[in-house]
Tab-separated table of C-alpha atoms in Angstrom:
chain	number	residue	atom	x	y	z
A	18	MET	CA	17.742	6.615	-15.955
A	19	SER	CA	17.074	8.749	-19.121
A	20	THR	CA	16.982	6.535	-22.288
A	21	ILE	CA	15.922	6.924	-25.965
A	22	ALA	CA	12.944	5.231	-27.227
A	23	MET	CA	12.420	4.708	-31.082
A	24	VAL	CA	9.214	5.487	-32.856
A	25	GLY	CA	9.408	4.912	-36.532
A	26	HIS	CA	12.453	6.202	-37.913
A	27	HIS	CA	12.243	9.068	-35.278
A	28	CYS	CA	13.915	8.990	-31.833
A	29	LEU	CA	12.501	10.578	-28.714
A	30	TYR	CA	14.257	11.523	-25.459
A	31	ILE	CA	12.334	9.998	-22.687
A	32	GLN	CA	13.032	9.903	-18.860
A	33	PHE	CA	12.842	6.823	-16.892
A	34	ALA	CA	11.937	4.508	-19.944
A	35	ASP	CA	13.587	1.142	-20.345
A	36	PRO	CA	15.674	0.620	-23.390
A	37	ASN	CA	15.468	-3.108	-23.055
A	38	LEU	CA	11.835	-3.471	-22.982
A	39	GLU	CA	10.568	-6.184	-25.168
A	40	ASP	CA	7.803	-5.982	-27.822
A	41	GLN	CA	5.025	-8.742	-27.460
A	42	TYR	CA	3.358	-8.211	-30.979
A	43	TYR	CA	2.101	-11.399	-32.320
A	44	PRO	CA	-0.055	-11.080	-35.502
A	45	ARG	CA	-3.588	-12.515	-34.032
A	46	SER	CA	-5.721	-10.459	-36.700
A	47	HIS	CA	-5.821	-8.540	-39.874
A	48	GLN	CA	-6.779	-5.377	-37.987
A	49	ALA	CA	-4.024	-5.609	-35.685
A	50	ALA	CA	-1.454	-6.089	-38.407
A	51	ASN	CA	-3.289	-3.107	-40.342
A	52	VAL	CA	-2.690	-1.060	-37.065
A	53	ARG	CA	0.811	-2.191	-36.664
A	54	GLN	CA	1.971	-1.395	-40.161
A	55	VAL	CA	0.379	2.302	-40.203
A	56	ASP	CA	1.134	3.321	-36.614
A	57	PHE	CA	4.430	1.616	-35.942
A	58	SER	CA	6.462	1.192	-39.221
A	59	GLU	CA	5.896	0.468	-43.024
A	60	ASP	CA	9.277	-0.966	-43.138
A	61	LEU	CA	8.318	-3.993	-40.857
A	62	LEU	CA	6.261	-7.179	-42.057
A	63	PRO	CA	3.142	-6.953	-40.146
A	64	TYR	CA	2.291	-10.570	-40.147
A	65	ARG	CA	5.644	-11.313	-38.490
A	66	ASP	CA	6.125	-12.276	-34.819
A	67	TYR	CA	8.121	-9.813	-33.246
A	68	ARG	CA	7.941	-11.048	-29.761
A	69	ASP	CA	10.942	-10.241	-27.398
A	70	TYR	CA	12.195	-7.802	-29.929
A	71	THR	CA	13.907	-4.559	-28.497
A	72	ALA	CA	14.224	-1.044	-29.505
A	73	LEU	CA	17.942	-2.045	-30.505
A	74	HIS	CA	16.418	-4.963	-32.849
A	75	TYR	CA	14.349	-2.378	-34.648
A	76	ALA	CA	17.050	0.272	-34.889
A	77	VAL	CA	19.631	-2.311	-36.253
A	78	ILE	CA	16.561	-3.574	-38.843
A	79	ILE	CA	15.834	0.162	-40.168
A	80	CYS	CA	19.567	0.568	-40.198
A	81	ASN	CA	19.658	3.880	-38.340
A	82	PRO	CA	23.133	4.381	-36.572
A	83	THR	CA	22.151	7.606	-34.532
A	84	ILE	CA	19.522	5.677	-32.838
A	85	VAL	CA	21.681	2.398	-32.186
A	86	LYS	CA	24.597	4.881	-30.692
A	87	MET	CA	21.721	6.621	-28.445
A	88	LEU	CA	20.168	3.353	-27.441
A	89	LEU	CA	23.717	1.812	-26.728
A	90	ASP	CA	24.894	4.944	-24.775
A	91	HIS	CA	21.747	4.466	-22.398
A	92	LEU	CA	22.562	0.638	-21.749
A	93	ALA	CA	20.505	-0.815	-24.015
A	94	ASP	CA	21.370	-4.816	-24.385
A	95	PRO	CA	23.371	-5.829	-27.251
A	96	LEU	CA	23.217	-9.478	-26.298
A	97	VAL	CA	19.350	-9.994	-25.841
A	98	ARG	CA	17.742	-12.503	-28.202
A	99	ASN	CA	14.377	-12.105	-29.325
A	100	SER	CA	11.583	-15.244	-29.959
A	101	HIS	CA	13.645	-16.281	-32.877
A	102	GLY	CA	16.818	-16.312	-30.933
A	103	LEU	CA	18.882	-13.536	-32.731
A	104	THR	CA	20.649	-10.653	-31.323
A	105	PRO	CA	20.444	-7.167	-32.757
A	106	ARG	CA	24.172	-7.618	-34.509
A	107	GLU	CA	22.795	-10.860	-36.189
A	108	TYR	CA	20.216	-8.930	-38.042
A	109	LEU	CA	22.656	-7.030	-40.024
A	110	TYR	CA	23.552	-9.944	-42.193
A	111	TYR	CA	19.577	-9.950	-43.017
A	112	VAL	CA	19.974	-6.554	-43.727
A	113	GLU	CA	22.779	-6.699	-45.974
A	114	ARG	CA	21.407	-9.750	-47.558
A	115	PHE	CA	18.179	-7.621	-48.670
A	116	THR	CA	19.327	-4.197	-49.118
A	117	GLY	CA	23.063	-5.064	-50.343
A	118	GLU	CA	24.375	-2.400	-48.182
A	119	GLN	CA	26.984	-3.352	-45.562
A	120	ASN	CA	26.828	-1.026	-42.414
A	121	THR	CA	30.058	-1.315	-40.793
A	122	GLU	CA	29.440	1.673	-38.296
A	123	ILE	CA	26.647	-0.079	-36.838
A	124	GLU	CA	28.616	-3.500	-37.111
A	125	GLU	CA	31.656	-1.851	-35.079
A	126	MET	CA	29.422	-0.221	-32.391
A	127	LEU	CA	27.631	-3.341	-31.716
A	128	HIS	CA	30.616	-5.666	-31.498
A	129	LYS	CA	32.454	-3.388	-29.245
A	130	LYS	CA	29.425	-3.001	-26.909
A	131	GLU	CA	28.976	-6.593	-26.702
A	132	THR	CA	32.488	-6.964	-25.009
A	133	SER	CA	32.051	-3.961	-22.520
A	134	TYR	CA	28.263	-4.468	-21.830
A	135	PRO	CA	28.454	-6.731	-18.858
A	136	LYS	CA	31.001	-4.641	-17.200
A	137	ASP	CA	29.338	-1.481	-18.053
A	138	LYS	CA	25.794	-2.632	-16.900
A	139	ALA	CA	27.544	-4.007	-13.491
A	140	GLU	CA	28.980	-0.375	-13.134
A	141	HIS	CA	25.781	1.338	-13.823
A	142	ASP	CA	23.986	-0.893	-11.654
A	143	GLU	CA	26.283	-0.138	-8.820
A	144	ARG	CA	26.175	3.586	-9.217
A	145	GLN	CA	22.429	3.261	-9.194
A	146	ARG	CA	22.310	1.092	-6.269
A	147	LYS	CA	24.513	3.789	-4.095
A	148	ALA	CA	22.416	6.514	-5.495
A	149	GLN	CA	19.206	4.721	-4.254
A	150	LEU	CA	20.731	4.177	-0.880
A	151	LEU	CA	21.867	7.659	-0.512
A	152	LYS	CA	18.517	8.703	-1.501
A	153	GLU	CA	16.900	6.062	1.201
A	154	LYS	CA	19.350	7.642	3.828
A	155	GLU	CA	18.512	11.218	3.304
A	156	TYR	CA	14.629	10.316	3.723
A	157	ARG	CA	15.466	8.502	6.959
A	158	LYS	CA	17.134	11.653	8.217
A	159	LYS	CA	14.190	13.790	7.411
A	160	HIS	CA	11.525	11.155	8.751
A	161	PRO	CA	13.132	9.213	11.557
A	162	LEU	CA	11.521	5.823	12.225
A	163	GLU	CA	10.854	6.536	16.020
A	164	ASP	CA	8.732	9.577	14.843
A	165	ALA	CA	6.380	7.375	12.460
A	166	LEU	CA	6.157	4.743	15.376
A	167	LYS	CA	5.209	7.278	17.965
A	168	ALA	CA	2.690	8.631	15.977
A	169	ARG	CA	0.898	5.453	15.717
A	170	ILE	CA	1.937	4.004	19.227
A	171	VAL	CA	1.020	5.649	22.637
A	172	GLY	CA	3.960	5.140	25.126
A	173	GLN	CA	6.287	2.123	24.795
A	174	LEU	CA	9.193	4.366	24.131
A	175	GLY	CA	11.791	1.728	25.169
A	176	PRO	CA	10.516	-0.753	22.507
A	177	ILE	CA	10.020	1.838	19.842
A	178	HIS	CA	13.754	3.166	20.338
A	179	ALA	CA	15.059	-0.409	20.545
A	180	LEU	CA	13.367	-1.470	17.513
A	181	ALA	CA	14.044	1.704	15.525
A	182	SER	CA	17.715	1.214	16.431
A	183	ALA	CA	17.618	-2.486	15.129
A	184	ILE	CA	16.031	-1.336	11.769
A	185	ARG	CA	18.477	1.246	11.507
A	186	ARG	CA	21.512	-0.898	11.819
A	187	LYS	CA	20.251	-3.169	9.250
A	188	GLN	CA	19.278	-0.263	6.911
A	189	ASN	CA	22.848	1.094	6.962
A	190	GLY	CA	24.577	-2.491	6.879
A	191	TRP	CA	25.732	-2.573	10.626
A	192	HIS	CA	24.040	-6.323	10.775
A	193	ASP	CA	24.615	-9.838	9.924
A	194	GLU	CA	23.352	-10.281	6.442
A	195	GLU	CA	23.151	-14.209	6.897
A	196	HIS	CA	20.260	-14.002	9.304
A	197	PRO	CA	17.047	-12.303	9.588
A	198	LEU	CA	16.142	-9.724	12.198
A	199	VAL	CA	14.092	-11.491	15.064
A	200	PHE	CA	12.037	-9.798	17.662
A	201	LEU	CA	10.080	-11.058	20.623
A	202	PHE	CA	7.379	-8.866	22.113
A	203	CYS	CA	6.325	-9.660	25.650
A	204	GLY	CA	3.534	-8.039	27.468
A	205	SER	CA	-0.107	-8.067	28.383
A	206	SER	CA	-2.931	-7.799	25.669
A	207	GLY	CA	-3.541	-4.778	23.970
A	208	VAL	CA	-0.736	-2.715	25.111
A	209	GLY	CA	0.435	-2.283	21.288
A	210	LYS	CA	2.772	-5.319	20.447
A	211	THR	CA	0.893	-5.997	17.124
A	212	GLU	CA	0.210	-2.371	16.348
A	213	LEU	CA	3.827	-1.408	16.768
A	214	ALA	CA	4.479	-4.494	14.053
A	215	LYS	CA	2.181	-2.818	11.543
A	216	ALA	CA	3.390	0.465	12.321
A	217	LEU	CA	7.044	-0.625	11.449
A	218	ALA	CA	5.757	-2.567	8.251
A	219	GLN	CA	3.646	0.755	6.958
A	220	HIS	CA	6.776	2.488	7.455
A	221	LEU	CA	8.966	0.126	5.533
A	222	HIS	CA	6.538	-0.754	2.841
A	223	GLY	CA	4.071	1.825	2.473
A	224	LYS	CA	1.605	1.123	-0.520
A	225	GLN	CA	3.011	-2.597	-0.529
A	226	LEU	CA	1.507	-3.316	2.931
A	227	ASP	CA	-0.637	-5.710	2.004
A	228	LYS	CA	2.482	-8.038	0.789
A	229	GLY	CA	4.804	-6.168	3.262
A	230	PHE	CA	2.781	-7.307	6.156
A	231	VAL	CA	2.182	-10.756	6.998
A	232	ARG	CA	0.215	-11.797	10.055
A	233	ILE	CA	0.302	-15.553	11.057
A	234	ASP	CA	-1.994	-16.483	14.358
A	235	MET	CA	-0.006	-19.182	15.817
A	236	SER	CA	-2.730	-20.663	17.567
A	237	GLU	CA	-3.887	-22.044	14.194
A	238	PHE	CA	-0.719	-24.499	14.577
A	239	GLN	CA	-1.125	-26.103	17.901
A	240	HIS	CA	-0.897	-29.745	16.356
A	241	LYS	CA	1.830	-31.640	14.741
A	242	HIS	CA	0.135	-32.021	11.215
A	243	ASP	CA	-0.204	-28.067	11.115
A	244	VAL	CA	3.572	-28.098	9.998
A	245	SER	CA	2.317	-28.844	6.511
A	246	ARG	CA	-0.143	-25.814	6.537
A	247	PHE	CA	2.807	-23.591	7.676
A	248	ILE	CA	5.332	-24.510	4.975
A	249	GLY	CA	3.193	-26.577	2.366
A	250	SER	CA	2.146	-30.213	2.252
A	251	PRO	CA	4.500	-32.317	0.273
A	252	PRO	CA	3.643	-34.256	-2.785
A	253	GLY	CA	0.641	-36.228	-3.018
A	254	TYR	CA	-0.825	-34.760	0.100
A	255	VAL	CA	-4.165	-32.486	0.627
A	256	GLY	CA	-2.916	-28.894	0.075
A	257	TYR	CA	0.048	-29.548	-2.106
A	258	ASP	CA	-0.889	-27.009	-4.599
A	259	GLU	CA	-1.850	-24.418	-2.106
A	260	GLY	CA	1.395	-24.014	-0.342
A	261	GLY	CA	2.501	-22.775	2.774
A	262	GLN	CA	0.536	-20.108	4.545
A	263	LEU	CA	4.485	-18.609	5.354
A	264	THR	CA	6.335	-19.651	2.586
A	265	GLU	CA	3.988	-18.391	-0.161
A	266	LYS	CA	4.164	-15.121	1.236
A	267	LEU	CA	7.547	-15.021	1.694
A	268	LYS	CA	8.075	-15.734	-2.102
A	269	GLU	CA	6.147	-13.054	-2.851
A	270	CYS	CA	7.937	-10.320	-0.316
A	271	PRO	CA	11.343	-11.879	0.872
A	272	ASN	CA	11.823	-8.509	3.098
A	273	ALA	CA	8.330	-8.648	4.438
A	274	VAL	CA	7.686	-7.853	8.187
A	275	VAL	CA	6.137	-11.088	9.442
A	276	LEU	CA	4.194	-11.031	12.780
A	277	LEU	CA	3.685	-14.338	14.266
A	278	ASP	CA	1.030	-13.792	16.768
A	279	GLU	CA	1.096	-15.733	20.136
A	280	VAL	CA	4.110	-17.919	19.286
A	281	GLU	CA	3.795	-19.942	22.856
A	282	LYS	CA	1.020	-21.703	21.382
A	283	ALA	CA	2.729	-23.097	18.156
A	284	HIS	CA	3.623	-26.865	18.098
A	285	PRO	CA	7.109	-27.576	19.002
A	286	ASP	CA	7.432	-29.011	15.518
A	287	VAL	CA	6.526	-25.623	14.056
A	288	LEU	CA	8.879	-23.850	16.333
A	289	THR	CA	11.736	-26.244	14.996
A	290	ILE	CA	10.919	-24.809	11.638
A	291	MET	CA	11.151	-21.468	12.801
A	292	LEU	CA	14.450	-22.145	14.322
A	293	GLN	CA	15.855	-23.250	11.031
A	294	LEU	CA	14.259	-20.289	9.349
A	295	PHE	CA	16.147	-17.848	11.990
A	296	ASP	CA	19.197	-19.617	12.141
A	297	GLU	CA	19.839	-20.033	8.259
A	298	GLY	CA	17.827	-17.225	6.715
A	299	ARG	CA	15.926	-19.793	4.476
A	300	ILE	CA	13.185	-22.393	4.644
A	301	THR	CA	12.333	-25.318	2.131
A	302	ASP	CA	8.774	-25.502	1.277
A	303	GLY	CA	6.616	-28.711	0.815
A	304	LYS	CA	7.432	-28.573	-3.092
A	305	GLY	CA	11.257	-28.470	-2.250
A	306	THR	CA	11.603	-24.878	-3.267
A	307	THR	CA	14.025	-23.037	-1.113
A	308	VAL	CA	12.809	-19.546	0.009
A	309	GLU	CA	15.229	-17.021	1.063
A	310	CYS	CA	14.035	-14.453	3.858
A	311	LYS	CA	17.394	-13.102	5.088
A	312	ASP	CA	16.112	-9.680	4.589
A	313	ALA	CA	12.853	-10.460	6.469
A	314	ILE	CA	11.829	-9.166	9.903
A	315	PHE	CA	10.357	-11.670	12.030
A	316	VAL	CA	8.320	-10.199	15.121
A	317	MET	CA	6.956	-12.618	17.538
A	318	THR	CA	4.403	-11.722	20.303
A	319	SER	CA	3.784	-13.498	23.639
A	320	ASN	CA	1.645	-13.230	26.619
A	321	LEU	CA	4.046	-15.236	28.837
A	322	ALA	CA	4.934	-13.765	31.907
A	323	GLN	CA	2.210	-11.130	31.298
A	324	HIS	CA	1.318	-11.067	34.878
A	325	GLU	CA	4.627	-10.835	36.439
A	326	ILE	CA	5.446	-7.938	34.203
A	327	ALA	CA	2.371	-5.865	35.048
A	328	ASP	CA	2.532	-6.289	38.576
A	329	GLU	CA	6.465	-5.443	38.466
A	330	ALA	CA	5.501	-2.493	36.487
A	331	GLU	CA	2.836	-1.201	38.932
A	332	LEU	CA	5.281	-1.699	41.804
A	333	LEU	CA	8.073	0.326	40.079
A	334	ARG	CA	5.480	3.204	39.348
A	335	LEU	CA	4.509	3.059	42.888
A	336	GLU	CA	8.025	3.261	44.002
A	337	ALA	CA	8.875	6.169	41.468
A	338	SER	CA	5.586	8.218	42.654
A	339	VAL	CA	6.685	7.806	46.375
A	340	SER	CA	10.265	8.609	46.201
A	341	SER	CA	10.462	11.388	43.757
A	342	ASP	CA	7.022	12.137	42.608
A	343	ALA	CA	8.545	12.119	39.196
A	344	GLN	CA	6.654	11.780	36.043
A	345	THR	CA	6.726	8.419	34.096
A	346	THR	CA	5.911	6.948	30.603
A	347	GLY	CA	4.919	3.739	31.840
A	348	THR	CA	7.209	1.886	29.176
A	349	ALA	CA	10.029	-0.604	29.290
A	350	THR	CA	13.647	-0.459	28.443
A	351	VAL	CA	14.896	-3.344	25.796
A	352	VAL	CA	16.700	-6.301	26.717
A	353	ASP	CA	19.004	-8.192	24.539
A	354	THR	CA	19.146	-11.955	24.649
A	355	ASN	CA	22.898	-11.629	24.710
A	356	LYS	CA	23.947	-7.988	25.818
A	357	ARG	CA	23.410	-5.438	28.564
A	358	PRO	CA	20.303	-3.333	28.041
A	359	LYS	CA	20.401	-0.322	26.082
A	360	SER	CA	19.319	3.138	27.067
A	361	ALA	CA	18.213	5.805	24.363
A	362	GLU	CA	21.334	7.698	24.943
A	363	GLN	CA	22.995	5.134	22.845
A	364	ASP	CA	20.852	6.062	19.961
A	365	SER	CA	22.824	8.871	18.533
A	366	THR	CA	19.643	9.949	15.851
A	367	ALA	CA	17.158	10.393	18.848
A	368	GLY	CA	16.280	14.109	19.807
A	369	ALA	CA	17.875	15.353	22.962
A	370	ALA	CA	14.023	15.698	24.136
A	371	SER	CA	13.299	12.171	23.286
A	372	ASP	CA	16.232	10.951	25.151
A	373	GLU	CA	15.607	12.717	28.523
A	374	LEU	CA	12.035	11.004	28.281
A	375	VAL	CA	13.141	7.551	27.705
A	376	LYS	CA	15.771	8.103	30.522
A	377	ARG	CA	12.947	9.209	33.062
A	378	GLN	CA	10.829	6.099	32.106
A	379	ILE	CA	10.353	3.076	34.464
A	380	SER	CA	12.330	-0.074	33.233
A	381	LEU	CA	12.445	-3.786	34.329
A	382	SER	CA	15.578	-4.557	36.147
A	383	ARG	CA	18.364	-6.950	34.860
A	384	GLN	CA	17.620	-8.889	37.952
A	385	PHE	CA	13.979	-8.958	37.323
A	386	ILE	CA	14.272	-10.260	33.918
A	387	GLU	CA	17.038	-12.802	34.383
A	388	HIS	CA	15.539	-14.329	37.529
A	389	VAL	CA	11.581	-14.188	36.662
A	390	ILE	CA	10.852	-13.465	32.989
A	391	TYR	CA	13.593	-15.788	31.438
A	392	PRO	CA	12.929	-18.825	33.468
A	393	ILE	CA	9.339	-18.687	32.435
A	394	LEU	CA	10.556	-18.279	28.954
A	395	TYR	CA	12.977	-21.251	29.124
A	396	GLU	CA	10.333	-23.297	30.949
A	397	HIS	CA	7.957	-23.016	28.039
A	398	PHE	CA	9.967	-23.031	24.801
A	399	ARG	CA	12.727	-25.492	26.545
A	400	ARG	CA	15.110	-24.811	23.798
A	401	ASP	CA	18.103	-22.294	24.454
A	402	GLU	CA	18.978	-22.426	20.785
A	403	PHE	CA	15.367	-20.947	19.935
A	404	LEU	CA	15.817	-18.178	22.462
A	405	GLY	CA	19.303	-17.495	21.464
A	406	ARG	CA	18.572	-16.534	17.869
A	407	ILE	CA	16.217	-13.600	18.948
A	408	ASN	CA	18.203	-10.456	18.538
A	409	GLU	CA	16.361	-8.501	21.085
A	410	VAL	CA	13.236	-9.136	23.687
A	411	LEU	CA	11.116	-6.144	23.934
A	412	PHE	CA	8.927	-5.755	27.041
A	413	PHE	CA	5.669	-3.940	26.704
A	414	LEU	CA	4.045	-2.406	30.348
A	415	PRO	CA	0.539	-1.479	31.275
A	416	PHE	CA	-0.287	1.891	30.322
A	417	SER	CA	0.072	4.689	33.111
A	418	GLU	CA	-2.543	7.048	33.920
A	419	GLU	CA	-1.217	9.863	31.119
A	420	GLU	CA	-1.168	7.031	28.370
A	421	LEU	CA	-4.590	6.149	29.125
A	422	ARG	CA	-5.826	9.828	28.968
A	423	GLU	CA	-3.916	9.980	25.730
A	424	ILE	CA	-5.529	6.862	24.541
A	425	THR	CA	-8.958	8.092	25.004
A	426	SER	CA	-8.421	11.452	23.258
A	427	ARG	CA	-7.019	9.850	20.226
A	428	GLU	CA	-10.195	7.192	20.354
A	429	LEU	CA	-12.449	10.181	20.807
A	430	SER	CA	-10.628	12.138	18.129
A	431	ARG	CA	-11.016	8.894	15.932
A	432	TRP	CA	-15.035	9.290	16.429
A	433	ALA	CA	-14.814	12.826	16.075
A	434	GLU	CA	-13.519	12.438	12.728
A	435	LYS	CA	-15.840	9.882	11.529
A	436	ALA	CA	-18.943	12.054	13.031
A	437	ARG	CA	-17.857	15.088	10.896
A	438	ALA	CA	-17.388	12.840	7.533
A	439	ARG	CA	-20.360	10.764	7.715
A	440	HIS	CA	-22.902	13.056	9.481
A	441	GLY	CA	-21.610	16.403	9.327
A	442	ILE	CA	-21.344	16.537	12.939
A	443	THR	CA	-18.682	18.796	15.015
A	444	MET	CA	-17.745	17.001	18.325
A	445	THR	CA	-16.238	18.427	20.998
A	446	TRP	CA	-15.801	17.780	24.607
A	447	ASP	CA	-14.594	18.703	28.291
A	448	PRO	CA	-11.161	17.585	29.668
A	449	GLU	CA	-13.305	15.778	32.473
A	450	VAL	CA	-14.969	13.334	29.783
A	451	VAL	CA	-11.461	12.109	28.909
A	452	ASP	CA	-10.751	11.033	32.704
A	453	VAL	CA	-13.989	9.426	33.354
A	454	LEU	CA	-13.750	7.404	30.135
A	455	SER	CA	-10.196	6.539	30.741
A	456	ASP	CA	-11.556	4.985	34.193
A	457	GLY	CA	-12.725	2.154	32.242
A	458	TYR	CA	-9.419	1.002	31.651
A	459	ASN	CA	-9.142	-2.900	32.244
A	460	ILE	CA	-5.402	-4.104	32.492
A	461	ARG	CA	-6.622	-7.551	30.908
A	462	TYR	CA	-7.453	-6.055	27.858
A	463	GLY	CA	-5.440	-3.114	27.422
A	464	ALA	CA	-6.144	-0.223	25.058
A	465	ARG	CA	-9.126	-2.252	23.727
A	466	SER	CA	-11.018	-1.673	26.852
A	467	ILE	CA	-10.932	2.086	26.282
A	468	LYS	CA	-12.296	1.562	22.766
A	469	TYR	CA	-14.967	-0.438	24.273
A	470	GLU	CA	-15.712	2.262	26.970
A	471	VAL	CA	-15.817	5.068	24.364
A	472	GLU	CA	-18.269	2.977	22.364
A	473	ARG	CA	-20.601	2.238	25.164
A	474	LYS	CA	-20.816	5.601	26.875
A	475	VAL	CA	-20.247	7.768	23.994
A	476	VAL	CA	-20.904	6.441	20.934
A	477	ASN	CA	-24.240	4.626	21.754
A	478	LEU	CA	-25.432	7.997	22.959
A	479	ILE	CA	-24.582	10.116	19.651
A	480	ALA	CA	-26.032	7.580	17.615
A	481	LYS	CA	-29.255	7.393	19.375
A	482	ALA	CA	-29.280	11.439	19.442
A	483	ASN	CA	-28.592	11.796	15.955
A	484	GLU	CA	-30.998	9.066	15.123
A	485	ASN	CA	-33.808	11.366	17.185
A	486	ASP	CA	-32.701	14.605	15.433
A	487	ASP	CA	-31.438	15.682	19.087
A	488	VAL	CA	-28.026	17.146	17.800
A	489	LEU	CA	-27.692	20.897	18.082
A	490	ASP	CA	-27.967	22.339	14.706
A	491	GLY	CA	-25.339	25.300	14.634
A	492	GLY	CA	-26.321	26.738	11.232
A	493	ARG	CA	-24.283	25.138	8.364
A	494	CYS	CA	-23.404	22.036	10.583
A	495	LYS	CA	-24.573	20.314	13.539
A	496	ARG	CA	-22.642	20.601	17.062
A	497	LEU	CA	-21.957	18.239	19.784
A	498	ARG	CA	-20.379	18.978	22.879
A	499	LEU	CA	-19.464	16.126	25.488
A	500	SER	CA	-19.382	17.066	29.069
A	501	ILE	CA	-20.256	15.242	32.662
A	502	GLY	CA	-23.343	15.911	33.925
A	503	THR	CA	-24.557	16.036	37.473
A	504	LYS	CA	-27.462	14.816	39.445
């Protein structure tokens, strides 16, 4: 928005200034009053309380119709009241009283604008909202959410496309505005469930990630009395002033991405609170304050049925390898709790190459999900209404050999960047090194096992060599190449 700011008797054209910004000047010292009178205006009493005055107040006080008109044209609020409870037009009485002059031009402008301002402001805000939505839409076209998630997550194309499709529906207004989006990520440890939630929050909130991403370990809420820590203690109880871990975060950022880690460990009473949250889109904290969170995105992770999912995935990979020798990606398709599974072909924004890759991936059959996975979920949660409020259940499968090599390469690249930045060492490696390190994969720990394997077999040796000055000096920088030795 472009506005006019007033300095003394002069007006400046300033882009993106706020015409309704309120002054907070209060004469606390003689020095402040002197500076105010010299640098701001000689026509204003320096020892007067000017809190909550706007530029329009000052324009009326100095009786400048040109500045008044420009401010009103840029949606300065003629109805705003300062700390003395006066609107800009009410100062015309004092101007006439002290100067003996009556400014009918300013009077007419202010009176007319006071009548039309609410409508003009609403129309302006609506135009601004539509322009912002269009800008965000154009940005999403140029930077698809799928691309941002794939840059952070290895494999798991099914969950990525399903999550991106649900977010896209929400961003474009094709969703239930009365309820937040709720996801359940199922799969083994270390397969990208938490990382995918983080990547989503990073894409949606950017620099505001500290507020836009809320992670709550549900293993800390295994007892009945832990409900008070979740939403806040009632009056008279310990922790009342601190508020709830969830509610306080949602007050700061109502559209946050909330990760509820290991949800199966939460006490049933905590699940009752979560059901209210998912069903009504709001929650009442211990202080009786209603916290709205219809725009939030809730991601629950669970290790339930992880062994069944992993075993089925390995069986599917074996069958695919034997029957067609086709390359698979090792990720699972998506299952909506109330709808048939969706393929990537239904997502019109995904590229053709990505669609083809998703179609070739292995997927858990609907029969397996309904007869093996869902009974496990129902047996644990024992509440159809709780599972019924989950928009989509996403299944994460253990990594394939190809994905393990990619994870290993990424981990080596991460350490290569640290070696260059911290120690001036250029680190390279033979392809065989990736194969050997990827063999350290442990399905129980997922990608973390690759990280630990790289640290044990590579980083430890490099750190020792660097300490002993055994790294080759290639002139300006040290060079190090990793290879597989033979005995």
